Amino acid sequence: MLTLNTSPVASPAAAASPYAAVFIDFENVYYFLKNHYLDPQDPHDYALDLVRALRDTLKRELGLDSLVLYAYADFDRLPSGPQGPLYLMGVDTRNVLGTDHKNAADMQLCIDALEVLYTRPDIGTFVLVAGDRDYIPVLQHLRRQARQVKVVGFRESVSGDLLLMLGQEHFLDARELLPAGRLQALEDHRAARQQQAEETRRLREQGTVGVQSAAARQAAQDAASAPAAASAGQAVSPPPVRLTTAARPLSMMEQLLQEPAPAFMPSRRVTRPDERRCLEFLLEQVQKFGNQQATPEIWVSPFLRRLTDVLPELPDWERRQLLTQLREAGAVRIEKREGEPHPFSVIIVNYQHPDVWELNPGEKE
């Protein structure tokens, strides 16, 4: 007697299922954004934008409801704590320990994908936000079990062998998922960094023969002014000691770290009520916490947590966007600081901005 295989793994219904499981190598995405775009401001925010856009695209364009969403990273090594925003998007985070050379998401992701395969027969589509060649065996296994498989990633970071096996029609380009404005900001930042590095390289190749450094010019001025001061009977102080280092070519990272502090973007008026409320609250926080500093600054992460109580009606990602919009309006700038266990970002207010003049509590007192 012929017996049909009714195992949930081989069920034809799975292929037609409207439900998806999404597995995100978040650490891989974060470091691609950070390295490829030459250390943009808050790369984790761009990674969060990508996750949010992917979930919405799967629902809107493919009719897939993402019942399972897992994100993998050594989150202790990532600044600004993306676990909270991921949780609010319905993403379950998996904290995996990595090394300086490779993260440990690969094996845990594969284990979780197989567990979902064998325990959730209602899941018909598996989406991997990752592109390493190591994932080929598990993707082949998922396809043999009549599951639809899609891979999402940046083309430069996705294995050509994986795409050949899977087929281009099952690949989703991460750049097409990012909002156009956000992607353009990344591209502009990368172009500016490359131009700066090229200019530094060109100046270095021209050499410094016959060109006085700033320290040498100052020393010459000190030496020239000393005889005149002595003839006038003035006390002459010895020139200050200036420490110098041996000239050597700088690496690209050293060049970028030696760049001047970023300037504020061109000013435009802040007109939206939620933007103005965010700016007003920021100025209150500066008055409260920043008065003891030469240049008042507010840490980004604590500020965003406190902003939750001020604008509870907004989702987390929109509160983060408010800070980005204030920066683009020239009202603030955001700078990075070195720290332990990882760098952090701070907000600095532009006190020349017209809306800051209007809202600054210090000016009202």
PDB file of C-alpha atoms in Angstrom, residues 49-186:
ATOM      1  CA  ASP A  49      16.673  51.044   9.343  1.00  0.00           C
ATOM      2  CA  LEU A  50      17.532  48.055   7.170  1.00  0.00           C
ATOM      3  CA  VAL A  51      15.853  45.562   9.525  1.00  0.00           C
ATOM      4  CA  ARG A  52      12.725  47.713   9.744  1.00  0.00           C
ATOM      5  CA  ALA A  53      12.547  48.190   5.975  1.00  0.00           C
ATOM      6  CA  LEU A  54      13.043  44.462   5.345  1.00  0.00           C
ATOM      7  CA  ARG A  55      10.181  43.497   7.634  1.00  0.00           C
ATOM      8  CA  ASP A  56       7.876  46.036   5.960  1.00  0.00           C
ATOM      9  CA  THR A  57       8.958  45.025   2.426  1.00  0.00           C
ATOM     10  CA  LEU A  58       8.322  41.342   3.061  1.00  0.00           C
ATOM     11  CA  LYS A  59       4.811  42.183   4.208  1.00  0.00           C
ATOM     12  CA  ARG A  60       3.977  44.817   1.595  1.00  0.00           C
ATOM     13  CA  GLU A  61       5.507  43.339  -1.560  1.00  0.00           C
ATOM     14  CA  LEU A  62       5.615  39.585  -0.894  1.00  0.00           C
ATOM     15  CA  GLY A  63       2.685  39.194   1.490  1.00  0.00           C
ATOM     16  CA  LEU A  64       4.888  37.491   4.084  1.00  0.00           C
ATOM     17  CA  ASP A  65       4.237  37.908   7.791  1.00  0.00           C
ATOM     18  CA  SER A  66       7.526  37.573   9.704  1.00  0.00           C
ATOM     19  CA  LEU A  67       6.532  35.400  12.649  1.00  0.00           C
ATOM     20  CA  VAL A  68      10.133  34.669  13.623  1.00  0.00           C
ATOM     21  CA  LEU A  69      12.835  37.352  13.675  1.00  0.00           C
ATOM     22  CA  TYR A  70      16.254  36.637  15.171  1.00  0.00           C
ATOM     23  CA  ALA A  71      19.287  38.963  15.209  1.00  0.00           C
ATOM     24  CA  TYR A  72      22.803  37.721  16.037  1.00  0.00           C
ATOM     25  CA  ALA A  73      25.804  39.672  17.324  1.00  0.00           C
ATOM     26  CA  ASP A  74      28.278  40.008  20.143  1.00  0.00           C
ATOM     27  CA  PHE A  75      26.135  42.885  21.392  1.00  0.00           C
ATOM     28  CA  ASP A  76      28.565  43.711  24.204  1.00  0.00           C
ATOM     29  CA  ARG A  77      31.027  44.885  21.531  1.00  0.00           C
ATOM     30  CA  LEU A  78      28.561  47.100  19.679  1.00  0.00           C
ATOM     31  CA  PRO A  79      28.116  50.698  20.865  1.00  0.00           C
ATOM     32  CA  SER A  80      24.784  52.366  21.613  1.00  0.00           C
ATOM     33  CA  GLY A  81      22.954  49.181  22.603  1.00  0.00           C
ATOM     34  CA  PRO A  82      20.819  48.203  19.569  1.00  0.00           C
ATOM     35  CA  GLN A  83      19.089  45.402  21.516  1.00  0.00           C
ATOM     36  CA  GLY A  84      16.391  47.736  22.868  1.00  0.00           C
ATOM     37  CA  PRO A  85      15.317  49.081  19.450  1.00  0.00           C
ATOM     38  CA  LEU A  86      15.407  45.556  18.004  1.00  0.00           C
ATOM     39  CA  TYR A  87      13.163  44.316  20.794  1.00  0.00           C
ATOM     40  CA  LEU A  88      10.641  47.077  20.053  1.00  0.00           C
ATOM     41  CA  MET A  89      10.589  45.911  16.414  1.00  0.00           C
ATOM     42  CA  GLY A  90       9.731  42.376  17.526  1.00  0.00           C
ATOM     43  CA  VAL A  91      13.216  41.010  16.885  1.00  0.00           C
ATOM     44  CA  ASP A  92      14.594  38.377  19.264  1.00  0.00           C
ATOM     45  CA  THR A  93      18.301  39.006  19.884  1.00  0.00           C
ATOM     46  CA  ARG A  94      20.872  36.239  20.187  1.00  0.00           C
ATOM     47  CA  ASN A  95      24.046  37.351  21.951  1.00  0.00           C
ATOM     48  CA  VAL A  96      26.961  35.333  20.567  1.00  0.00           C
ATOM     49  CA  LEU A  97      30.605  35.720  21.523  1.00  0.00           C
ATOM     50  CA  GLY A  98      32.950  36.563  18.666  1.00  0.00           C
ATOM     51  CA  THR A  99      36.643  37.150  18.147  1.00  0.00           C
ATOM     52  CA  ASP A 100      38.658  39.940  16.570  1.00  0.00           C
ATOM     53  CA  HIS A 101      38.630  38.030  13.280  1.00  0.00           C
ATOM     54  CA  LYS A 102      35.157  36.501  12.945  1.00  0.00           C
ATOM     55  CA  ASN A 103      31.836  36.645  14.696  1.00  0.00           C
ATOM     56  CA  ALA A 104      30.193  33.477  16.011  1.00  0.00           C
ATOM     57  CA  ALA A 105      26.761  34.084  14.491  1.00  0.00           C
ATOM     58  CA  ASP A 106      27.169  31.536  11.670  1.00  0.00           C
ATOM     59  CA  MET A 107      26.749  28.356  13.693  1.00  0.00           C
ATOM     60  CA  GLN A 108      24.019  29.675  15.997  1.00  0.00           C
ATOM     61  CA  LEU A 109      22.067  31.019  13.041  1.00  0.00           C
ATOM     62  CA  CYS A 110      22.234  27.659  11.267  1.00  0.00           C
ATOM     63  CA  ILE A 111      21.134  25.812  14.409  1.00  0.00           C
ATOM     64  CA  ASP A 112      18.166  28.123  14.874  1.00  0.00           C
ATOM     65  CA  ALA A 113      17.179  27.858  11.200  1.00  0.00           C
ATOM     66  CA  LEU A 114      17.114  24.065  11.400  1.00  0.00           C
ATOM     67  CA  GLU A 115      15.163  24.176  14.666  1.00  0.00           C
ATOM     68  CA  VAL A 116      12.508  26.375  13.043  1.00  0.00           C
ATOM     69  CA  LEU A 117      12.462  24.078  10.008  1.00  0.00           C
ATOM     70  CA  TYR A 118      11.670  20.990  12.087  1.00  0.00           C
ATOM     71  CA  THR A 119       9.383  22.557  14.700  1.00  0.00           C
ATOM     72  CA  ARG A 120       7.416  25.141  12.696  1.00  0.00           C
ATOM     73  CA  PRO A 121       5.765  23.509   9.678  1.00  0.00           C
ATOM     74  CA  ASP A 122       3.738  26.700   9.177  1.00  0.00           C
ATOM     75  CA  ILE A 123       6.876  28.623   8.163  1.00  0.00           C
ATOM     76  CA  GLY A 124       7.265  28.509   4.394  1.00  0.00           C
ATOM     77  CA  THR A 125       9.943  31.144   3.718  1.00  0.00           C
ATOM     78  CA  PHE A 126      13.369  31.538   5.311  1.00  0.00           C
ATOM     79  CA  VAL A 127      15.123  34.909   4.914  1.00  0.00           C
ATOM     80  CA  LEU A 128      18.812  35.236   5.777  1.00  0.00           C
ATOM     81  CA  VAL A 129      20.346  38.672   6.161  1.00  0.00           C
ATOM     82  CA  ALA A 130      23.827  37.288   5.624  1.00  0.00           C
ATOM     83  CA  GLY A 131      25.919  36.266   2.651  1.00  0.00           C
ATOM     84  CA  ASP A 132      28.855  34.159   3.771  1.00  0.00           C
ATOM     85  CA  ARG A 133      29.737  31.078   1.753  1.00  0.00           C
ATOM     86  CA  ASP A 134      29.447  29.069   4.980  1.00  0.00           C
ATOM     87  CA  TYR A 135      25.637  29.261   4.763  1.00  0.00           C
ATOM     88  CA  ILE A 136      25.414  27.301   1.499  1.00  0.00           C
ATOM     89  CA  PRO A 137      24.856  23.859   3.118  1.00  0.00           C
ATOM     90  CA  VAL A 138      21.978  25.016   5.326  1.00  0.00           C
ATOM     91  CA  LEU A 139      20.360  26.926   2.441  1.00  0.00           C
ATOM     92  CA  GLN A 140      20.561  23.833   0.236  1.00  0.00           C
ATOM     93  CA  HIS A 141      18.972  21.764   3.010  1.00  0.00           C
ATOM     94  CA  LEU A 142      16.119  24.259   3.424  1.00  0.00           C
ATOM     95  CA  ARG A 143      15.403  24.164  -0.308  1.00  0.00           C
ATOM     96  CA  ARG A 144      15.400  20.358  -0.346  1.00  0.00           C
ATOM     97  CA  GLN A 145      12.675  20.530   2.304  1.00  0.00           C
ATOM     98  CA  ALA A 146      10.477  22.567  -0.092  1.00  0.00           C
ATOM     99  CA  ARG A 147      11.085  25.851   1.710  1.00  0.00           C
ATOM    100  CA  GLN A 148      11.486  29.128  -0.136  1.00  0.00           C
ATOM    101  CA  VAL A 149      14.804  30.806   0.691  1.00  0.00           C
ATOM    102  CA  LYS A 150      15.846  34.423   0.214  1.00  0.00           C
ATOM    103  CA  VAL A 151      19.109  36.167   1.029  1.00  0.00           C
ATOM    104  CA  VAL A 152      19.443  39.860   1.851  1.00  0.00           C
ATOM    105  CA  GLY A 153      22.748  41.719   1.846  1.00  0.00           C
ATOM    106  CA  PHE A 154      25.082  44.259   0.319  1.00  0.00           C
ATOM    107  CA  ARG A 155      26.380  42.891  -2.960  1.00  0.00           C
ATOM    108  CA  GLU A 156      30.043  43.389  -1.973  1.00  0.00           C
ATOM    109  CA  SER A 157      29.599  41.172   1.106  1.00  0.00           C
ATOM    110  CA  VAL A 158      27.592  38.317  -0.445  1.00  0.00           C
ATOM    111  CA  SER A 159      29.366  35.212  -1.726  1.00  0.00           C
ATOM    112  CA  GLY A 160      29.202  34.758  -5.495  1.00  0.00           C
ATOM    113  CA  ASP A 161      28.972  30.975  -5.013  1.00  0.00           C
ATOM    114  CA  LEU A 162      25.976  31.436  -2.721  1.00  0.00           C
ATOM    115  CA  LEU A 163      24.199  33.621  -5.290  1.00  0.00           C
ATOM    116  CA  LEU A 164      24.965  31.118  -8.056  1.00  0.00           C
ATOM    117  CA  MET A 165      23.434  28.319  -5.991  1.00  0.00           C
ATOM    118  CA  LEU A 166      20.417  30.329  -4.879  1.00  0.00           C
ATOM    119  CA  GLY A 167      19.682  32.321  -8.033  1.00  0.00           C
ATOM    120  CA  GLN A 168      19.639  36.093  -8.453  1.00  0.00           C
ATOM    121  CA  GLU A 169      15.842  36.166  -8.251  1.00  0.00           C
ATOM    122  CA  HIS A 170      16.077  35.166  -4.582  1.00  0.00           C
ATOM    123  CA  PHE A 171      18.542  37.914  -3.652  1.00  0.00           C
ATOM    124  CA  LEU A 172      17.341  41.216  -2.127  1.00  0.00           C
ATOM    125  CA  ASP A 173      19.808  44.090  -2.352  1.00  0.00           C
ATOM    126  CA  ALA A 174      20.072  45.809   1.036  1.00  0.00           C
ATOM    127  CA  ARG A 175      20.721  49.167  -0.637  1.00  0.00           C
ATOM    128  CA  GLU A 176      17.302  49.051  -2.272  1.00  0.00           C
ATOM    129  CA  LEU A 177      15.697  48.517   1.124  1.00  0.00           C
ATOM    130  CA  LEU A 178      17.262  51.538   2.803  1.00  0.00           C
ATOM    131  CA  PRO A 179      15.313  54.812   2.525  1.00  0.00           C
ATOM    132  CA  ALA A 180      16.716  56.898  -0.326  1.00  0.00           C
ATOM    133  CA  GLY A 181      17.694  59.781   1.937  1.00  0.00           C
ATOM    134  CA  ARG A 182      19.521  57.528   4.367  1.00  0.00           C
ATOM    135  CA  LEU A 183      21.394  55.748   1.586  1.00  0.00           C
ATOM    136  CA  GLN A 184      22.401  59.078   0.048  1.00  0.00           C
ATOM    137  CA  ALA A 185      23.749  60.245   3.414  1.00  0.00           C
ATOM    138  CA  LEU A 186      25.953  57.136   3.539  1.00  0.00           C
TER     139      LEU A 186
END
